[in-house]
Coordinates of C-alpha atoms and ligand atoms in Angstrom, one line a residue:
M1 CA -7.0 11.0 -13.8
R2 CA -9.5 8.4 -15.0
W3 CA -7.8 5.1 -15.6
S4 CA -10.2 4.4 -18.6
T5 CA -8.4 7.1 -20.5
Y6 CA -5.0 6.9 -18.9
F7 CA -2.0 5.4 -20.7
L8 CA -1.1 2.8 -18.1
P9 CA -0.5 -0.5 -19.7
T10 CA -0.1 -3.0 -16.8
L11 CA 1.0 -6.6 -17.4
K12 CA -0.3 -9.7 -15.6
E13 CA 2.5 -11.9 -16.7
V14 CA 5.9 -11.6 -15.2
P15 CA 8.4 -10.5 -17.9
V16 CA 11.0 -13.2 -18.3
E17 CA 13.8 -10.9 -19.1
A18 CA 13.6 -9.1 -15.7
Q19 CA 15.8 -10.6 -13.0
I20 CA 15.1 -8.3 -10.0
P21 CA 11.8 -7.0 -8.4
S22 CA 12.1 -3.4 -9.4
H23 CA 12.7 -4.2 -13.1
R24 CA 9.8 -6.7 -13.1
L25 CA 7.5 -4.2 -11.3
M26 CA 8.4 -1.2 -13.4
L27 CA 7.6 -3.2 -16.6
R28 CA 4.4 -4.7 -15.0
A29 CA 3.2 -1.3 -13.7
G30 CA 3.6 0.2 -17.2
M31 CA 6.3 2.7 -16.1
I32 CA 9.0 2.1 -18.7
C33 CA 9.3 0.4 -22.0
L34 CA 12.6 -0.9 -23.5
S35 CA 13.8 1.0 -26.6
S36 CA 17.2 -0.6 -27.1
S37 CA 19.7 -2.1 -24.8
G38 CA 19.9 0.0 -21.6
I39 CA 17.8 2.7 -23.2
Y40 CA 14.1 3.2 -22.1
T41 CA 11.0 5.3 -22.8
W42 CA 9.4 6.6 -19.7
L43 CA 5.7 6.1 -19.8
P44 CA 3.3 8.5 -18.1
F45 CA 3.1 6.6 -14.8
G46 CA 6.8 6.1 -14.5
L47 CA 7.5 9.7 -15.6
R48 CA 5.4 11.1 -12.7
V49 CA 7.7 9.3 -10.2
L50 CA 10.8 10.5 -12.0
K51 CA 9.5 14.1 -11.9
N52 CA 8.6 13.8 -8.2
I53 CA 12.1 12.6 -7.4
E54 CA 13.6 15.4 -9.5
T55 CA 11.5 18.0 -7.6
I56 CA 12.7 16.9 -4.2
V57 CA 16.3 16.7 -5.4
R58 CA 16.0 20.2 -6.9
E59 CA 14.4 21.7 -3.7
E60 CA 17.3 20.3 -1.5
Q61 CA 19.9 21.6 -3.9
E62 CA 18.4 25.0 -3.9
R63 CA 18.1 24.9 -0.1
A64 CA 21.8 24.1 0.1
G65 CA 22.6 27.2 -2.1
A66 CA 23.3 25.5 -5.4
Q67 CA 22.0 27.2 -8.6
E68 CA 20.5 25.4 -11.5
V69 CA 22.0 25.3 -15.0
L70 CA 21.4 23.1 -17.9
M71 CA 24.4 21.9 -19.9
P72 CA 24.2 20.2 -23.2
T73 CA 24.3 16.4 -23.5
I74 CA 26.7 16.6 -26.4
Q75 CA 30.1 17.9 -25.7
S76 CA 33.3 18.6 -27.6
A77 CA 36.1 16.1 -27.3
D78 CA 38.6 19.0 -27.1
L79 CA 37.6 19.9 -23.6
W80 CA 38.2 16.4 -22.5
R81 CA 41.6 16.5 -24.1
E82 CA 42.4 19.5 -22.0
S83 CA 41.8 17.6 -18.8
G84 CA 43.5 14.5 -20.1
R85 CA 40.4 12.3 -19.7
Y86 CA 39.5 11.8 -23.3
D87 CA 41.9 8.9 -23.7
D88 CA 41.5 7.6 -20.1
Y89 CA 37.7 7.3 -20.1
G90 CA 37.6 4.2 -22.3
K91 CA 34.7 2.5 -24.0
E92 CA 32.0 3.7 -21.7
M93 CA 32.2 7.0 -23.5
L94 CA 30.0 7.3 -26.6
R95 CA 32.1 9.1 -29.1
I96 CA 30.4 10.8 -32.0
R97 CA 31.6 12.6 -35.2
D98 CA 29.6 15.5 -36.6
R99 CA 29.3 16.3 -40.4
H100 CA 32.5 18.3 -40.2
E101 CA 34.4 15.4 -38.8
R102 CA 34.6 17.2 -35.4
E103 CA 34.9 14.8 -32.5
M104 CA 32.1 15.1 -30.1
L105 CA 30.8 12.9 -27.3
Y106 CA 27.6 12.2 -25.3
G107 CA 28.5 13.4 -21.8
P108 CA 29.0 10.6 -19.2
T109 CA 29.6 13.4 -16.6
N110 CA 30.3 17.1 -16.8
E111 CA 33.4 18.2 -14.9
E112 CA 35.1 19.5 -18.0
L113 CA 32.1 21.4 -19.3
I114 CA 31.3 23.1 -16.1
T115 CA 35.0 24.0 -15.5
D116 CA 35.0 25.7 -18.9
V117 CA 31.8 27.7 -18.1
F118 CA 33.4 28.7 -14.8
R119 CA 36.7 29.9 -16.2
R120 CA 35.1 32.1 -18.7
F121 CA 33.2 34.2 -16.2
V122 CA 34.7 33.9 -12.7
K123 CA 38.0 35.7 -12.3
T124 CA 38.4 36.8 -8.7
Y125 CA 38.1 35.2 -5.3
R126 CA 35.4 37.7 -4.5
D127 CA 33.0 35.8 -6.7
L128 CA 33.5 32.5 -4.7
P129 CA 32.2 30.2 -3.5
K130 CA 29.9 29.0 -6.3
N131 CA 27.9 25.8 -6.6
L132 CA 26.1 24.9 -9.9
Y133 CA 23.9 21.9 -10.5
Q134 CA 21.9 20.4 -13.3
I135 CA 19.5 17.5 -13.8
Q136 CA 20.4 16.1 -17.1
W137 CA 20.6 12.9 -19.1
K138 CA 23.9 11.1 -19.2
F139 CA 25.2 8.3 -21.5
R140 CA 27.6 5.6 -20.5
D141 CA 28.1 2.7 -22.8
E142 CA 27.9 0.2 -19.9
I143 CA 29.4 -3.2 -20.8
R144 CA 26.4 -4.9 -19.2
P145 CA 23.4 -2.8 -19.0
R146 CA 20.9 -4.6 -16.8
F147 CA 18.1 -4.5 -14.2
G148 CA 16.2 -2.0 -16.3
I149 CA 16.9 1.6 -15.6
M150 CA 19.0 0.5 -12.5
R151 CA 22.0 0.2 -14.8
G152 CA 21.0 1.8 -18.0
R153 CA 23.1 3.3 -20.7
E154 CA 21.1 6.5 -20.8
F155 CA 20.2 7.7 -17.3
L156 CA 19.1 10.9 -15.5
M157 CA 21.6 12.3 -13.0
K158 CA 21.7 15.3 -10.8
D159 CA 25.2 16.5 -10.9
N160 CA 26.7 19.6 -9.2
Y161 CA 30.0 21.2 -8.9
S162 CA 31.4 23.4 -6.2
F163 CA 34.1 26.0 -6.6
D164 CA 36.1 27.4 -3.7
I165 CA 39.1 29.5 -3.1
D166 CA 40.8 27.1 -0.7
K167 CA 40.7 23.7 0.8
E168 CA 38.7 24.8 3.8
G169 CA 36.0 26.4 1.7
A170 CA 35.9 23.2 -0.4
Y171 CA 35.5 21.0 2.7
N172 CA 32.7 23.3 3.7
S173 CA 30.9 22.9 0.4
Y174 CA 31.4 19.1 0.7
R175 CA 29.8 19.1 4.1
K176 CA 26.9 21.1 2.9
M177 CA 26.3 18.6 0.1
F178 CA 26.6 15.7 2.5
E179 CA 23.8 17.2 4.5
A180 CA 21.7 18.0 1.5
Y181 CA 22.0 14.4 0.5
L182 CA 20.8 13.2 3.9
R183 CA 17.8 15.5 3.6
T184 CA 17.1 14.4 0.0
F185 CA 17.2 10.7 0.7
A186 CA 15.1 11.0 3.9
R187 CA 12.5 13.0 2.0
L188 CA 12.5 10.3 -0.8
G189 CA 11.6 7.8 1.9
V190 CA 14.8 5.7 1.6
V191 CA 17.6 5.0 3.9
A192 CA 20.8 5.8 2.0
I193 CA 23.9 5.0 4.0
P194 CA 27.1 6.9 3.3
V195 CA 30.2 4.8 2.9
K196 CA 33.7 5.7 2.1
A197 CA 34.3 5.4 -1.6
D198 CA 37.2 4.7 -3.9
S199 CA 37.5 8.0 -5.9
G200 CA 37.8 6.0 -9.2
A201 CA 38.2 7.7 -12.5
I202 CA 37.2 11.2 -11.2
G203 CA 40.1 11.1 -8.7
G204 CA 40.7 13.1 -5.6
D205 CA 41.1 12.6 -1.9
M206 CA 37.7 12.6 -0.2
S207 CA 34.7 10.7 -1.5
Q208 CA 31.6 9.0 -0.2
E209 CA 28.9 7.0 -1.8
F210 CA 25.3 6.7 -0.6
H211 CA 23.9 3.2 -0.7
V212 CA 20.3 1.9 -0.4
L213 CA 20.6 -1.5 1.2
A214 CA 19.0 -4.2 -0.9
E215 CA 19.8 -7.9 -1.5
T216 CA 19.8 -7.2 -5.2
G217 CA 22.4 -4.3 -4.9
E218 CA 25.5 -4.6 -7.1
S219 CA 27.9 -3.3 -4.5
K220 CA 29.2 -4.9 -1.3
V221 CA 29.2 -2.3 1.5
F222 CA 30.0 -2.3 5.2
Y223 CA 27.8 -0.2 7.4
D224 CA 27.4 0.6 11.1
V225 CA 24.7 -1.4 12.8
A226 CA 23.4 1.9 14.2
F227 CA 21.8 2.5 10.8
E228 CA 19.6 -0.6 11.3
E229 CA 17.5 1.6 13.5
L230 CA 16.7 4.0 10.6
R231 CA 15.4 1.2 8.4
H232 CA 12.3 0.9 10.6
K233 CA 11.6 4.6 11.0
D234 CA 9.2 6.8 9.2
L235 CA 11.9 8.8 7.4
A236 CA 9.7 11.7 6.4
S237 CA 9.2 12.6 10.0
L238 CA 12.8 11.9 11.1
D239 CA 14.5 14.7 12.9
I240 CA 17.4 15.9 10.7
E241 CA 19.5 16.8 13.7
K242 CA 19.3 13.2 14.9
L243 CA 20.1 11.9 11.4
R244 CA 23.1 14.2 11.2
N245 CA 24.5 13.0 14.6
L246 CA 24.0 9.4 13.7
Y247 CA 26.0 9.8 10.5
A248 CA 28.6 12.0 12.1
A249 CA 29.2 9.4 14.9
A250 CA 29.4 6.6 12.4
E251 CA 31.8 8.4 10.2
E252 CA 34.1 9.2 13.0
K253 CA 34.3 5.6 14.1
H254 CA 35.0 4.4 10.6
D255 CA 37.5 6.8 9.3
P256 CA 39.9 4.5 7.3
Q257 CA 42.8 6.5 8.6
T258 CA 42.1 5.6 12.2
C259 CA 40.1 2.4 11.8
P260 CA 41.4 0.4 8.8
V261 CA 39.9 -2.9 9.9
A262 CA 36.2 -3.4 10.0
P263 CA 35.2 -3.4 13.6
E264 CA 32.6 -5.7 15.2
N265 CA 29.7 -3.4 14.8
L266 CA 30.2 -3.2 11.0
K267 CA 27.8 -5.2 9.1
E268 CA 28.2 -6.4 5.5
A269 CA 25.4 -6.0 3.1
R270 CA 24.5 -5.4 -0.6
G271 CA 23.9 -1.9 -1.6
I272 CA 22.6 0.2 -4.6
E273 CA 24.7 3.3 -5.2
V274 CA 22.3 6.2 -5.5
G275 CA 24.6 9.1 -4.8
H276 CA 28.3 9.9 -4.8
I277 CA 30.2 13.0 -3.5
F278 CA 33.8 13.9 -4.3
Y279 CA 36.3 16.5 -3.3
F280 CA 39.1 16.5 -5.8
G281 CA 40.9 19.8 -5.4
T282 CA 42.5 21.2 -8.5
K283 CA 42.4 18.0 -10.6
Y284 CA 40.5 19.9 -13.4
S285 CA 41.1 23.5 -12.6
E286 CA 44.9 23.1 -12.9
P287 CA 45.1 21.5 -16.4
M288 CA 42.1 23.6 -17.6
K289 CA 43.5 26.8 -16.1
A290 CA 40.4 27.7 -14.1
T291 CA 42.1 30.2 -12.0
V292 CA 41.0 33.3 -10.0
T293 CA 43.0 36.1 -8.5
G294 CA 43.5 35.7 -4.8
E295 CA 43.6 38.5 -2.1
D296 CA 47.3 39.1 -2.9
G297 CA 46.8 39.2 -6.6
Q298 CA 48.2 35.7 -7.3
L299 CA 46.5 33.4 -9.7
I300 CA 45.0 30.4 -7.8
P301 CA 43.5 27.3 -9.4
V302 CA 40.0 26.8 -7.8
E303 CA 39.3 24.0 -5.4
M304 CA 36.5 21.8 -6.8
G305 CA 34.1 19.0 -5.8
S306 CA 31.5 17.1 -7.7
Y307 CA 28.3 15.5 -6.5
G308 CA 26.0 13.1 -8.2
I309 CA 22.6 11.6 -7.6
G310 CA 21.2 8.8 -9.8
V311 CA 17.7 10.3 -10.3
S312 CA 16.5 7.6 -12.6
R313 CA 18.2 4.8 -10.7
L314 CA 16.5 6.0 -7.5
V315 CA 13.1 5.0 -9.0
A316 CA 14.3 1.4 -9.1
A317 CA 16.1 1.7 -5.7
I318 CA 13.0 2.9 -4.0
I319 CA 11.0 0.0 -5.4
E320 CA 13.7 -2.5 -4.3
A321 CA 13.5 -1.1 -0.8
S322 CA 9.7 -0.8 -0.8
H323 CA 7.5 -3.6 -2.4
D324 CA 5.8 -6.8 -1.4
A325 CA 4.5 -9.9 -3.3
A326 CA 1.6 -7.9 -4.7
G327 CA 3.5 -5.0 -6.1
I328 CA 5.1 -1.6 -5.4
I329 CA 4.5 0.4 -2.2
W330 CA 5.3 4.0 -3.0
P331 CA 6.5 6.3 -0.3
E332 CA 4.0 9.2 -0.3
S333 CA 6.6 11.8 -1.2
V334 CA 7.3 10.3 -4.6
A335 CA 4.0 8.4 -5.3
P336 CA 2.6 9.1 -8.8
F337 CA -0.8 9.6 -7.3
C338 CA -1.7 9.8 -3.7
I339 CA -4.9 7.8 -3.9
G340 CA -6.3 5.0 -6.1
L341 CA -10.1 5.2 -6.2
I342 CA -11.7 1.9 -7.2
N343 CA -15.3 1.8 -8.4
L344 CA -16.2 -1.9 -8.1
K345 CA -19.4 -1.7 -10.0
V346 CA -19.0 0.6 -12.9
G347 CA -22.5 1.3 -14.3
N348 CA -24.3 0.9 -11.0
P349 CA -25.9 4.3 -10.2
D350 CA -25.0 4.2 -6.5
T351 CA -21.3 3.3 -6.8
D352 CA -20.9 5.6 -9.9
K353 CA -22.4 8.5 -7.9
A354 CA -20.4 7.9 -4.8
S355 CA -17.2 7.5 -6.8
E356 CA -17.8 10.6 -8.9
T357 CA -18.5 12.7 -5.8
L358 CA -15.3 11.6 -4.2
Y359 CA -13.3 12.1 -7.3
D360 CA -14.6 15.6 -7.8
A361 CA -14.2 16.6 -4.2
L362 CA -10.6 15.3 -4.0
Q363 CA -9.6 16.8 -7.3
K364 CA -10.9 20.1 -6.2
E365 CA -8.6 20.0 -3.2
N366 CA -5.6 19.2 -5.5
V367 CA -5.3 15.7 -4.1
E368 CA -3.8 13.5 -6.9
V369 CA -6.3 10.7 -7.5
L370 CA -6.2 7.9 -10.0
Y371 CA -9.8 6.8 -10.5
D372 CA -10.2 3.2 -11.7
D373 CA -13.4 3.6 -13.6
R374 CA -12.7 0.7 -15.9
D375 CA -15.4 -1.9 -16.4
L376 CA -13.4 -4.9 -15.1
R377 CA -13.8 -7.7 -12.6
A378 CA -13.1 -6.7 -9.0
G379 CA -10.2 -9.1 -8.7
S380 CA -8.3 -7.5 -11.6
K381 CA -8.9 -4.1 -10.2
F382 CA -7.6 -5.0 -6.8
A383 CA -4.6 -6.7 -8.3
D384 CA -3.8 -3.8 -10.5
M385 CA -4.1 -1.3 -7.7
D386 CA -1.9 -3.3 -5.4
L387 CA 0.6 -3.7 -8.3
I388 CA 1.0 0.0 -9.0
G389 CA 1.3 0.7 -5.3
L390 CA -0.4 4.0 -4.6
P391 CA -0.2 4.8 -0.8
W392 CA -4.0 4.9 -0.3
Q393 CA -6.9 2.9 -1.9
I394 CA -10.5 4.0 -1.6
V395 CA -12.9 1.2 -2.5
V396 CA -16.5 2.0 -3.5
G397 CA -19.0 -0.7 -3.9
G398 CA -17.9 -3.3 -1.5
R399 CA -20.0 -4.7 1.3
S400 CA -19.7 -1.5 3.2
L401 CA -21.6 0.7 0.7
S402 CA -24.9 -0.8 1.7
M403 CA -24.2 0.7 5.1
N404 CA -23.3 4.0 3.4
K405 CA -19.6 3.4 4.1
I406 CA -16.6 3.4 1.9
E407 CA -13.5 1.4 2.6
V408 CA -10.1 3.1 2.8
K409 CA -7.0 1.0 2.8
C410 CA -3.4 1.9 3.4
R411 CA -1.2 0.1 0.9
K412 CA 1.8 -0.1 3.2
T413 CA 0.1 -1.4 6.4
G414 CA -2.9 -3.1 4.8
L415 CA -5.0 -1.5 7.5
R416 CA -8.6 -0.8 6.4
E417 CA -11.3 1.5 7.8
D418 CA -14.9 2.1 6.8
L419 CA -15.8 5.8 6.5
S420 CA -18.6 7.9 5.2
I421 CA -18.0 9.9 2.0
N422 CA -17.6 13.1 4.1
E423 CA -15.1 11.4 6.4
V424 CA -13.1 10.2 3.4
I425 CA -13.0 13.7 1.9
K426 CA -12.0 15.1 5.3
K427 CA -9.3 12.5 5.8
F428 CA -7.5 13.5 2.6
T429 CA -8.0 17.2 2.4
K430 CA -6.6 20.5 3.9
S431 CA -5.5 19.4 7.4
T432 CA -3.6 16.4 6.0
I433 CA -2.5 17.6 2.6
S434 CA 0.2 20.0 1.5
D435 CA 1.1 20.7 -2.1
G436 CA -1.3 18.1 -3.3
K437 CA 0.6 15.3 -1.5
C438 CA -0.5 13.4 1.6
V439 CA 1.8 14.1 4.5
Ligands
ATP501 P1 28.3 2.6 -10.6 O1 29.4 2.2 -9.7 O2 27.0 2.1 -10.2 O3 28.7 2.2 -12.1 P2 29.5 5.2 -10.8 O4 30.2 5.2 -9.6 O5 30.1 4.9 -12.1 O6 28.2 4.1 -10.6 P3 29.0 8.0 -10.6 O7 30.0 8.5 -11.6 O8 29.4 8.1 -9.2 O9 28.6 6.5 -11.0 O10 27.6 8.7 -11.0 C1 26.8 9.3 -10.0 C2 25.5 8.5 -9.8 O11 24.9 8.2 -11.1 C3 25.7 7.1 -9.2 O12 25.8 7.2 -7.8 C4 24.5 6.3 -9.7 O13 23.4 6.5 -8.8 C5 24.2 7.0 -11.0 N1 24.6 6.1 -12.1 C6 25.8 5.8 -12.5 N2 25.8 5.0 -13.6 C7 24.5 4.7 -13.8 C8 23.9 3.8 -14.8 N3 24.6 3.2 -15.7 N4 22.5 3.8 -14.7 C9 21.8 4.5 -13.8 N5 22.4 5.3 -12.9 C10 23.7 5.4 -12.9
MG502 MG1 30.2 6.4 -8.1

């Protein structure tokens, strides 16, 4: 992508309305644009990140055996009356009337709708277990939307729902999702710590939240100091077995049944809730009559769980966990482009030629490059490139070009190296690249 033609409106000024780094940086890096309170347009640069997160979430859902569906955003109030939640849900639910005066609502979550889909088709234990997921926009009329898309009113959520014949099966589905979440967050390049959760409005008897630790987080969490170790690790290369053991050990120690008081090795911190998993048994299947015939021919209400990931909130959470004074530092797995290529002297035949050669060669190898071909001062280009946080910067036209060298800078470490054009191409192609992403 050539920056000169790209819709990427960066801001020099710090927007006064934004109170936390991710909100400031998302506005300054031209990722989102406020439409009305808590409701945003995703601009091209922001949308690329959102889509990358979606892809990783989707791949891990599929790996765990969940199957994708797409439910409507608008639902009928009648379904929510069946479960008894229509009156309970309160003002966060956006209630709508259609032209026939039928009561509708914009879904804040989808337990009722999926239970309805399930009961229409699944009639016997032989068809279980089932696990269905979607990635769909939700609406909650939050009393205080704030921090940009962190606490929006319209937001993108991955939600899935498991259906099992008995408790044991349901626990198994829950464990599978727990593990899928570990993998998902590790691949996204964030440490998300599972903590026991209050089951809240959804209800039920087993529930955990996943929190990204950040000073700006809205929740107070207690976590095992063992997780500190993870914060300094390269998560993408982390061994999943090790991760699983660490979480398992921590969980065992802090089961509220056996350990009601916070022990010494618990640390208090602020966290951003990026995921939440619930087991709630027959809370919906019973009132909504989602039953199947069991082995002995009896009608049994299915055992259910639901599992959410805040896909749009994750964009902000990742930035909270990964930025510096100059701007965002994208983990490679979600970065909107892998490389920012800066031509420092647009119009100079030597730098133009070197830049175009690199741009073409990398494009050909499916490496995602944002080529800054704008005719601007070097200072502005460097500042913009640091602000938008692409993992790698290639700088053409600095002092090194006279020695036939090009500077490559890693945004995260700040380390620089001078390479020839061929070495640069080699560094970012084939051996180090898979699916168009640096690995
Ligand atoms: P919170 O406590 O932050 O209000 P919640 O517990 O009400 O969230 P869940 O019902 O558990 O939210 O929804 C699943 C996930 O959706 C949350 O873990 C969070 O990541 C995301 N989410 C919930 N509300 C919002 C919101 N207003 N804006 C952005 N993401 C949200
Ligand atoms: Mg929650």
